[in-house]
Short mmCIF file of C-alpha atoms and ligand atoms in Angstrom, two decimals:
data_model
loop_
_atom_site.label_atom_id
_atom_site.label_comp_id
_atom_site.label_asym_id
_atom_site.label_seq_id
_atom_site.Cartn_x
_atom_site.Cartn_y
_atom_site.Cartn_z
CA UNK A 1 14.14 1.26 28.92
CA UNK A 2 14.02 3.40 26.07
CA UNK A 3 17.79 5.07 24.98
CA UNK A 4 17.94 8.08 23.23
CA UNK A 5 21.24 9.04 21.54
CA UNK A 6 22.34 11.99 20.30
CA UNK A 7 24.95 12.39 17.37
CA UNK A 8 26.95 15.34 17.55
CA UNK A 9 26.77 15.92 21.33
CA UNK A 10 29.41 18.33 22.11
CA UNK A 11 28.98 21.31 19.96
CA UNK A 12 26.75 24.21 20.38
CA UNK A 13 23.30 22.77 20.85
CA UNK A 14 24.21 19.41 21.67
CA UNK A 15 26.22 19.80 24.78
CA UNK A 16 22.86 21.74 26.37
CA UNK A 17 20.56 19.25 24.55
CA UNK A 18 22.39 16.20 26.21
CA UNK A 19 21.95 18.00 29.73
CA UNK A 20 18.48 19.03 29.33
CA UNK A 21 17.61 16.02 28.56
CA UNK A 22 19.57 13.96 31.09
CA UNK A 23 17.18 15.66 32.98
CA UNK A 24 14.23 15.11 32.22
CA UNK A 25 14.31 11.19 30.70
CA UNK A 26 17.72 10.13 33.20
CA UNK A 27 21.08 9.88 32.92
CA UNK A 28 21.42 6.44 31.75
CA UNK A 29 18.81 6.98 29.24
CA UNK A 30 20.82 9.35 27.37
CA UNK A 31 23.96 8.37 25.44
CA UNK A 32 26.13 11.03 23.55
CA UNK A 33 27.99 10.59 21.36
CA UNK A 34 30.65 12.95 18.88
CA UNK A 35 33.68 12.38 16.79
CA UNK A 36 35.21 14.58 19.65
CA UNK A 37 36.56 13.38 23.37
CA UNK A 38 37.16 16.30 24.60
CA UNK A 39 33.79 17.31 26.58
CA UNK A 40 33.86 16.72 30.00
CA UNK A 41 31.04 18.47 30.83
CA UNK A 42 28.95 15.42 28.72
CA UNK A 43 31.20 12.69 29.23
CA UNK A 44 31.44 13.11 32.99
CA UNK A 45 27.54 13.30 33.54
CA UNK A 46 26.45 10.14 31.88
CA UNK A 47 27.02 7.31 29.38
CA UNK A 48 29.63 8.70 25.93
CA UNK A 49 30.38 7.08 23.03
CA UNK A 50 33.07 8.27 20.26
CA UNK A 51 31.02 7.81 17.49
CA UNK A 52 32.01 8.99 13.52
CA UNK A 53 28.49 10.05 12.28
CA UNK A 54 29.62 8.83 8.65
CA UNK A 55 30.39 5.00 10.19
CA UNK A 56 27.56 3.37 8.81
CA UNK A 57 28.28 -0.39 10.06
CA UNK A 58 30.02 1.08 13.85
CA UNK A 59 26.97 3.44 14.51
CA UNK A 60 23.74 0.40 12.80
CA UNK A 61 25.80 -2.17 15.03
CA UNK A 62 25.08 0.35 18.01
CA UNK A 63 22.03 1.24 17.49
CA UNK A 64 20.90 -2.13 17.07
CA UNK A 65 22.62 -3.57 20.06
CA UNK A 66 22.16 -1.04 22.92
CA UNK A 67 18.35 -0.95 21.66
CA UNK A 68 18.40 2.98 20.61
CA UNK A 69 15.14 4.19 19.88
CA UNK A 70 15.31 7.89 19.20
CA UNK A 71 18.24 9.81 17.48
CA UNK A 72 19.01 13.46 17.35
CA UNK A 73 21.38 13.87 14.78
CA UNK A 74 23.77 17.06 15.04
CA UNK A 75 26.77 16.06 13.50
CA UNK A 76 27.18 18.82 10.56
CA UNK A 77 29.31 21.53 9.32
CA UNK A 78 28.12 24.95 9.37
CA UNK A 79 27.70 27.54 7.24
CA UNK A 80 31.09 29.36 7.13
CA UNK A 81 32.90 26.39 7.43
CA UNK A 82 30.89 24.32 4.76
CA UNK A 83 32.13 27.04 2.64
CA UNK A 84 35.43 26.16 3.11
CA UNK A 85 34.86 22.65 2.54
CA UNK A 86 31.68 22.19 -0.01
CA UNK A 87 32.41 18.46 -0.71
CA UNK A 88 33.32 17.43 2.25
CA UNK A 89 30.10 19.86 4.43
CA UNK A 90 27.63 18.02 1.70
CA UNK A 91 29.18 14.74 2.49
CA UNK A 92 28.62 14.91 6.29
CA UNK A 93 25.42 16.64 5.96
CA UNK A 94 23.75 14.40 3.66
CA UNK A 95 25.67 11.05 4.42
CA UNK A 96 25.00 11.38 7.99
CA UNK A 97 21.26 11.89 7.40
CA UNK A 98 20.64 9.22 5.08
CA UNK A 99 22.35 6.64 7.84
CA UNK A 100 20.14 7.58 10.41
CA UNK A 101 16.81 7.94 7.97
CA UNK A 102 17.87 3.95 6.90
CA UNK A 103 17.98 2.71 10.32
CA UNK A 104 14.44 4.25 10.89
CA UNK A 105 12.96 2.43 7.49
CA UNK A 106 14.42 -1.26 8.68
CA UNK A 107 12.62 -0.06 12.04
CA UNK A 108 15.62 -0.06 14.01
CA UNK A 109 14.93 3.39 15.28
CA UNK A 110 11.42 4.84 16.44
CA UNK A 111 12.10 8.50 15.93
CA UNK A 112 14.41 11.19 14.33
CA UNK A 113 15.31 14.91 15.30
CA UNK A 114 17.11 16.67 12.58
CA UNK A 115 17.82 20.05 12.94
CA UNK A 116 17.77 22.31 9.63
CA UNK A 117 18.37 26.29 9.49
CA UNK A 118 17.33 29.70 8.14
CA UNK A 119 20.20 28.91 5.67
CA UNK A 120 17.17 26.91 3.54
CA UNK A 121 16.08 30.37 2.39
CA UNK A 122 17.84 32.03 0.12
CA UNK A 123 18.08 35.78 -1.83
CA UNK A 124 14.76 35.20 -3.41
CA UNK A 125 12.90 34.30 -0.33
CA UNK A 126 10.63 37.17 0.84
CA UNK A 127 12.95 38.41 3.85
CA UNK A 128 10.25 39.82 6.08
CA UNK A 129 7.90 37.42 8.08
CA UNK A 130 9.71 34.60 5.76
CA UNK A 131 6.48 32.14 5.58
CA UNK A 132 6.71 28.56 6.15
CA UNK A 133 6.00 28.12 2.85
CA UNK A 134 7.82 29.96 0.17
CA UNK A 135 10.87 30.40 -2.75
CA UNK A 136 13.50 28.37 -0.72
CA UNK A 137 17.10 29.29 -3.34
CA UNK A 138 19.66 28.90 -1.37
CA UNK A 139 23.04 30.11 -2.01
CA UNK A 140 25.35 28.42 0.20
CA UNK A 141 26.43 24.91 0.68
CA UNK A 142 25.42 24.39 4.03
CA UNK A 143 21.66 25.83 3.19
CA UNK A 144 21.56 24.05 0.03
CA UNK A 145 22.33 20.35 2.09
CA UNK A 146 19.67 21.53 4.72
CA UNK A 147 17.20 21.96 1.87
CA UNK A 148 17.88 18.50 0.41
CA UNK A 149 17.89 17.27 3.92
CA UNK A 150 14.29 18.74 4.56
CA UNK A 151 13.08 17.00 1.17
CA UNK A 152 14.70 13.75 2.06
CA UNK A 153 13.08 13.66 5.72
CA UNK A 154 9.53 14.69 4.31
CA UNK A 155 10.27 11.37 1.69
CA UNK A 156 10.75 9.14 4.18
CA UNK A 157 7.58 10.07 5.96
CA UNK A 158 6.25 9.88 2.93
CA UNK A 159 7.00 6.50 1.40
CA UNK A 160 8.54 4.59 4.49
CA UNK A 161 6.04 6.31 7.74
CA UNK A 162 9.47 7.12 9.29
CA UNK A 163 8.68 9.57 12.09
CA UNK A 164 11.42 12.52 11.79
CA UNK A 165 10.92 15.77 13.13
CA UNK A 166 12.61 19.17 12.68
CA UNK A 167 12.93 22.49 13.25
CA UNK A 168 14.62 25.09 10.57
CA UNK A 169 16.61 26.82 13.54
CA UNK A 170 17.49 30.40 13.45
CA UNK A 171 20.82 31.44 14.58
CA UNK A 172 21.50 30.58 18.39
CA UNK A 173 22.63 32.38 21.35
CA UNK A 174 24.43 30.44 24.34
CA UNK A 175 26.52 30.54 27.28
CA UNK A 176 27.21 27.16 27.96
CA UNK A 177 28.87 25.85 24.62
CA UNK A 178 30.43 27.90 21.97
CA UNK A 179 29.04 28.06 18.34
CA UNK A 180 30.94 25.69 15.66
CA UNK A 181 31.55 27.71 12.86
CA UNK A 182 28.38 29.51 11.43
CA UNK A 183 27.30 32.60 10.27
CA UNK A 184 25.24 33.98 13.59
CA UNK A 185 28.41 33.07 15.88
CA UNK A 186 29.04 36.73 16.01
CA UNK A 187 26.33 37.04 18.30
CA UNK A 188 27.99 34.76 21.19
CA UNK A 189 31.23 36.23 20.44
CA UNK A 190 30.53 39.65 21.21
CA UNK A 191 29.23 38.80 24.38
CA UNK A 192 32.63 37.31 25.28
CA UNK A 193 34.27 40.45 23.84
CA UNK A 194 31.72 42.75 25.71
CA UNK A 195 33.24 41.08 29.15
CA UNK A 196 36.79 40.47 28.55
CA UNK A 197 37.76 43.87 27.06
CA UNK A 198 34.71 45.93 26.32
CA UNK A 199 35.47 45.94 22.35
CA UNK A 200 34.20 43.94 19.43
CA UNK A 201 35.21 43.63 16.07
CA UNK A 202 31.97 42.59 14.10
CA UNK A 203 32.20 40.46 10.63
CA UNK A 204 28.36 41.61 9.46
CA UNK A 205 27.74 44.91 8.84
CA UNK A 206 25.75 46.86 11.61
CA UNK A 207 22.50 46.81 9.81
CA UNK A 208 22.49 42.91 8.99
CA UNK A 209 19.08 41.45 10.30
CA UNK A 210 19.07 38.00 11.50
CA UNK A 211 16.58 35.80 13.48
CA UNK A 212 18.36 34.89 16.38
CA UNK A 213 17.05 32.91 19.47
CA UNK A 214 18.24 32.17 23.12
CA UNK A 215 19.80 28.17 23.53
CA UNK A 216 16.93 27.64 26.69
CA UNK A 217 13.91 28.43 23.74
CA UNK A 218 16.00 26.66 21.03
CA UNK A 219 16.24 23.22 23.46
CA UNK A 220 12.80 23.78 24.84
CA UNK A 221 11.27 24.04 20.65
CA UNK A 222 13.14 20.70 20.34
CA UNK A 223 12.10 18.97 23.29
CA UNK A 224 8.40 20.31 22.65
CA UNK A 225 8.20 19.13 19.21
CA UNK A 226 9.91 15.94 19.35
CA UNK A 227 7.58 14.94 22.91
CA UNK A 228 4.06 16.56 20.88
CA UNK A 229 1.56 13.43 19.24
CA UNK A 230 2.08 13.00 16.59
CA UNK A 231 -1.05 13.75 14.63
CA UNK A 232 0.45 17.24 15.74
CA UNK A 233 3.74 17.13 13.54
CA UNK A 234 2.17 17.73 10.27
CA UNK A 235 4.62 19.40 8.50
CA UNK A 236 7.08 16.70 7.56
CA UNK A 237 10.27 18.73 6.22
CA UNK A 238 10.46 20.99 8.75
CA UNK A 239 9.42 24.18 11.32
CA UNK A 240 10.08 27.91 10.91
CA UNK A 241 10.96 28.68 14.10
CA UNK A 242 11.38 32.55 15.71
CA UNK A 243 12.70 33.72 18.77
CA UNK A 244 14.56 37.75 18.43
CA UNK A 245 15.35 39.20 15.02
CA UNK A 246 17.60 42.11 15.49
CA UNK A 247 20.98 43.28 13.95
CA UNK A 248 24.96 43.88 15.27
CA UNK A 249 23.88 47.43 15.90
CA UNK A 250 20.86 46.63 17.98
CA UNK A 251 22.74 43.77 19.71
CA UNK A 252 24.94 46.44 20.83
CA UNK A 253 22.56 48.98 21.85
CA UNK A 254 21.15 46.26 24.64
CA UNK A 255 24.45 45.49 25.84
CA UNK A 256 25.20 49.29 26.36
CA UNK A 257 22.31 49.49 28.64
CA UNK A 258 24.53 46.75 30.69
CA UNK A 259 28.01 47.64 29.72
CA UNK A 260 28.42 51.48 28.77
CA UNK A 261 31.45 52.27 27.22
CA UNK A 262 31.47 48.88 25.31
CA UNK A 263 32.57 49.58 21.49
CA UNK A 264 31.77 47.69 18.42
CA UNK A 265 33.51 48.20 15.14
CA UNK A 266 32.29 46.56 11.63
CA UNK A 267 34.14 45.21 9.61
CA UNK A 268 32.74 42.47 6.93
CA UNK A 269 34.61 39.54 5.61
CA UNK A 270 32.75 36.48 3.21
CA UNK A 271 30.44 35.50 5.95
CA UNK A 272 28.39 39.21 5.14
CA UNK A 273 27.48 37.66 1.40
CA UNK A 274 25.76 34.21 3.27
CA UNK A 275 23.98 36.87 5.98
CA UNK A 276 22.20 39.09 2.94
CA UNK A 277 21.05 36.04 1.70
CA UNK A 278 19.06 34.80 4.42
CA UNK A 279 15.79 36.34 5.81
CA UNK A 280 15.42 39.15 8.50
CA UNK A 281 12.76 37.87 10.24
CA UNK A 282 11.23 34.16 10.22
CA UNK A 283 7.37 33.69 10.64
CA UNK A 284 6.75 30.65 12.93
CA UNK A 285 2.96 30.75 12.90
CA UNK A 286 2.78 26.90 11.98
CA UNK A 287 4.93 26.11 14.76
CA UNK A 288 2.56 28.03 17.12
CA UNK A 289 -0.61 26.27 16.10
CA UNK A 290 0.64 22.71 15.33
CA UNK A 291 2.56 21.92 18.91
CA UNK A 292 1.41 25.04 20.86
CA UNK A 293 5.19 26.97 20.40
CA UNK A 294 5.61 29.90 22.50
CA UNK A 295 9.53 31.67 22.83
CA UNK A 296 9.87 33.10 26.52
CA UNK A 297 13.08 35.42 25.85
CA UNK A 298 13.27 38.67 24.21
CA UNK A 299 16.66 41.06 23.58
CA UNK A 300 17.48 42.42 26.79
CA UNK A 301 16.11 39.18 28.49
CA UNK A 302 18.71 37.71 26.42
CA UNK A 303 21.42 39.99 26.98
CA UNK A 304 20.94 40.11 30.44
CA UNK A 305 21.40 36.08 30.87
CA UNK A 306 24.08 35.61 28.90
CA UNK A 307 26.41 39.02 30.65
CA UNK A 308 24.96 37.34 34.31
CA UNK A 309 26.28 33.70 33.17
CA UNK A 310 29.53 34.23 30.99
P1 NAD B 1 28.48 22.39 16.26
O1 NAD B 1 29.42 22.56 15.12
O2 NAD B 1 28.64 23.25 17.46
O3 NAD B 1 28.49 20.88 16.75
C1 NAD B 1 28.53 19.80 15.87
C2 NAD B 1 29.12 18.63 16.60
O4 NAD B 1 29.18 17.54 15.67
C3 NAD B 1 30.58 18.89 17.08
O5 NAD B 1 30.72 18.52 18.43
C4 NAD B 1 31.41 17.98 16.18
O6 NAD B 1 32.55 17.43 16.85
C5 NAD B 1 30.41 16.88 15.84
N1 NAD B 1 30.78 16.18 14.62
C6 NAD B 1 31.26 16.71 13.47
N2 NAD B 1 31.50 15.72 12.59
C7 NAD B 1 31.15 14.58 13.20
C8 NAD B 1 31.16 13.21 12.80
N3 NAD B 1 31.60 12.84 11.60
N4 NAD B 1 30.74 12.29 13.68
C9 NAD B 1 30.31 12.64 14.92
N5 NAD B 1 30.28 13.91 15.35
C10 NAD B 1 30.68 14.86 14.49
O7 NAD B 1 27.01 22.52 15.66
P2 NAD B 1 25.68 22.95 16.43
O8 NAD B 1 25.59 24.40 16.39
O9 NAD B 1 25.57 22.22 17.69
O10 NAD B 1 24.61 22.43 15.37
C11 NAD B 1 24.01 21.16 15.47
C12 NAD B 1 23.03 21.02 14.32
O11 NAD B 1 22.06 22.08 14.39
C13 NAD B 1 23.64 21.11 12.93
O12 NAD B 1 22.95 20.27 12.06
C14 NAD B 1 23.40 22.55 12.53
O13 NAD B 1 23.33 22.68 11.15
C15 NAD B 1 22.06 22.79 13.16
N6 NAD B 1 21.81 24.22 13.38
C16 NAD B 1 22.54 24.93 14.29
C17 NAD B 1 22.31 26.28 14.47
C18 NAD B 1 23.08 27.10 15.47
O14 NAD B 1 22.95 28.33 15.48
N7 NAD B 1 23.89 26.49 16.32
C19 NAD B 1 21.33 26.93 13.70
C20 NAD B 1 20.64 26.19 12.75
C21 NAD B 1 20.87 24.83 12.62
C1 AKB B 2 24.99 29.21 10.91
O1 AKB B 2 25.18 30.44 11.03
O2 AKB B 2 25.52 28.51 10.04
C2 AKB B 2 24.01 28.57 11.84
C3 AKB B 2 22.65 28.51 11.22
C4 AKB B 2 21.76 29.68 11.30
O3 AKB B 2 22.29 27.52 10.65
N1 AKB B 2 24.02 29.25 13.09
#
């Protein structure tokens, strides 16, 4: 049988990705794996390995023996914490990639996912509608390692016929698993705020646009993409993808309507300078006509899952 296994399985998107999955293909099909041993939600509901996504020889000699055939690779650092840590955020990032993009050359492995981010655009980029194609300058470490990442995937494509898809994923909204460190996290903390004491202290400033999309859309765009033919992944770096753009002040406008007397204050620490960099609003037209993309939730469909679920 065909395992899939997916690298970085207990943060944000993987811990949903792992279930989803699970799923659809089967339990046993689906090995996770993380640096991490401390998610019992994944480790209790099928096969776990502790895996170090920089281990070159522990995670080939893996691959190679329990006859893994498709990788999602999540293992990264995120934007506000790459910040912290430039050397060590391009290290993972990069490292990580190039392990997995090796095994797929020497045909050990028959497909990739590899997630990149908004965070490839930068303060040049136009920051309405960003096009698929466009200035990509970024300013951060984090964007700057997805960028190289993107280039590196569309290379081996290129030059080796390595099949590696991706998705440049805007910031992402869950229930289930909490965000690992980025810039859009404010947007699952407040929710937590909204319930436990109806008050939020926000790190962006009110009018700070992001695109922003619900976890179910985000894990549905991956599973989509990575299940369409191929002749329909023709973009090779990777997909603008859209779901909601909106800002803190919007976000709390729709959880008024739910919660009224919930209060949000602003107040906007180093993470502000990476959100004015990146766009408002993504254009994911490619997306739609390549592999047939459609996002099912909008703001208050959003809002209201995520106050129902918490
Ligand atoms: P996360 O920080 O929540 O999870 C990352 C997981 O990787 C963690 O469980 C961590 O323990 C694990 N990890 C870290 N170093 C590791 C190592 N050396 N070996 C094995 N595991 C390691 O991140 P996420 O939000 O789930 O993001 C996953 C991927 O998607 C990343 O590449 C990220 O850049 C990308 N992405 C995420 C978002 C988002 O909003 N969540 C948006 C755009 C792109
Ligand atoms: C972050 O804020 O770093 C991530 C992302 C948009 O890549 N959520």
């Amino acid at each position: 049988m065909k395992k899939i296994l997916v690298l970085g399985a207990c943060g944000q998107i993987g811990t949903e990705l792992v279930l989803t999955l699970r799923q659809l293909k089967g339990e046993e099909s689906v090995i996770a794996a993380d640096l991490k041993n401390e998610c019992p939600e994944i480790i209790n509901n099928g096969p776990y390995i502790q895996l170090d996504a920089l281990d070159k020889q522990s995670i080939r000699t893996y691959i190679i023996d329990n006859n893994i055939k498709e990788v999602y690779l999540l293992a990264a650092l995120l934007s506000a914490t790459a910040e912290k840590n430039p050397e060590f955020a391009w290290k993972l990032n990069m490292e990580g990639l190039f392990i997995i993009l090796d095994l797929a050359k020497e045909k050990h492995i028959d497909k990739i996912f590899w997630p990149s981010s908004i965070a490839v655009f930068g303060p040049t980029t136009p920051m309405d509608q960003t096009p698929q194609h466009t200035i990509m300058e970024p300013t951060t470490v984090y964007g700057i390692s997805k960028q190289a990442g993107e280039r590196w995937c569309e290379y081996y494509n290129l030059k080796f016929g390595v099949d590696v898809r991706s998705i440049r994923y805007p910031g992402l909204i869950s229930y289930k698993s909490l965000p690992g460190g980025g810039t859009t996290d404010y947007a699952v903390d407040i929710f937590y705020k909204a319930k436990e004491n109806k008050k939020f202290n926000c790190f962006l400033k009110e009018d700070t646009a992001l695109p922003m999309m619900f976890m179910d859309d985000a894990i549905r765009a991956t599973i989509e993409l990575m299940d369409a033919p191929i002749e329909n992944v023709k973009i090779k770096s990777s997909y603008n993808l859209a779901g909601i753009s909106f800002t803190p002040a919007v976000l709390a406008k729709a959880i008024q309507k739910v919660i009224p007397d919930f209060e949000i204050e602003y107040h906007p620490d180093f993470r502000q300078a990476i959100a004015d960099s990146w766009p408002n609003s993504i254009d994911d037209s490619m997306s739609k006509k390549h592999w047939g993309w459609e996002p099912k939730f909008d703001l208050d469909g959003m809002v209201h899952v995520m106050l129902e679920n918490l």
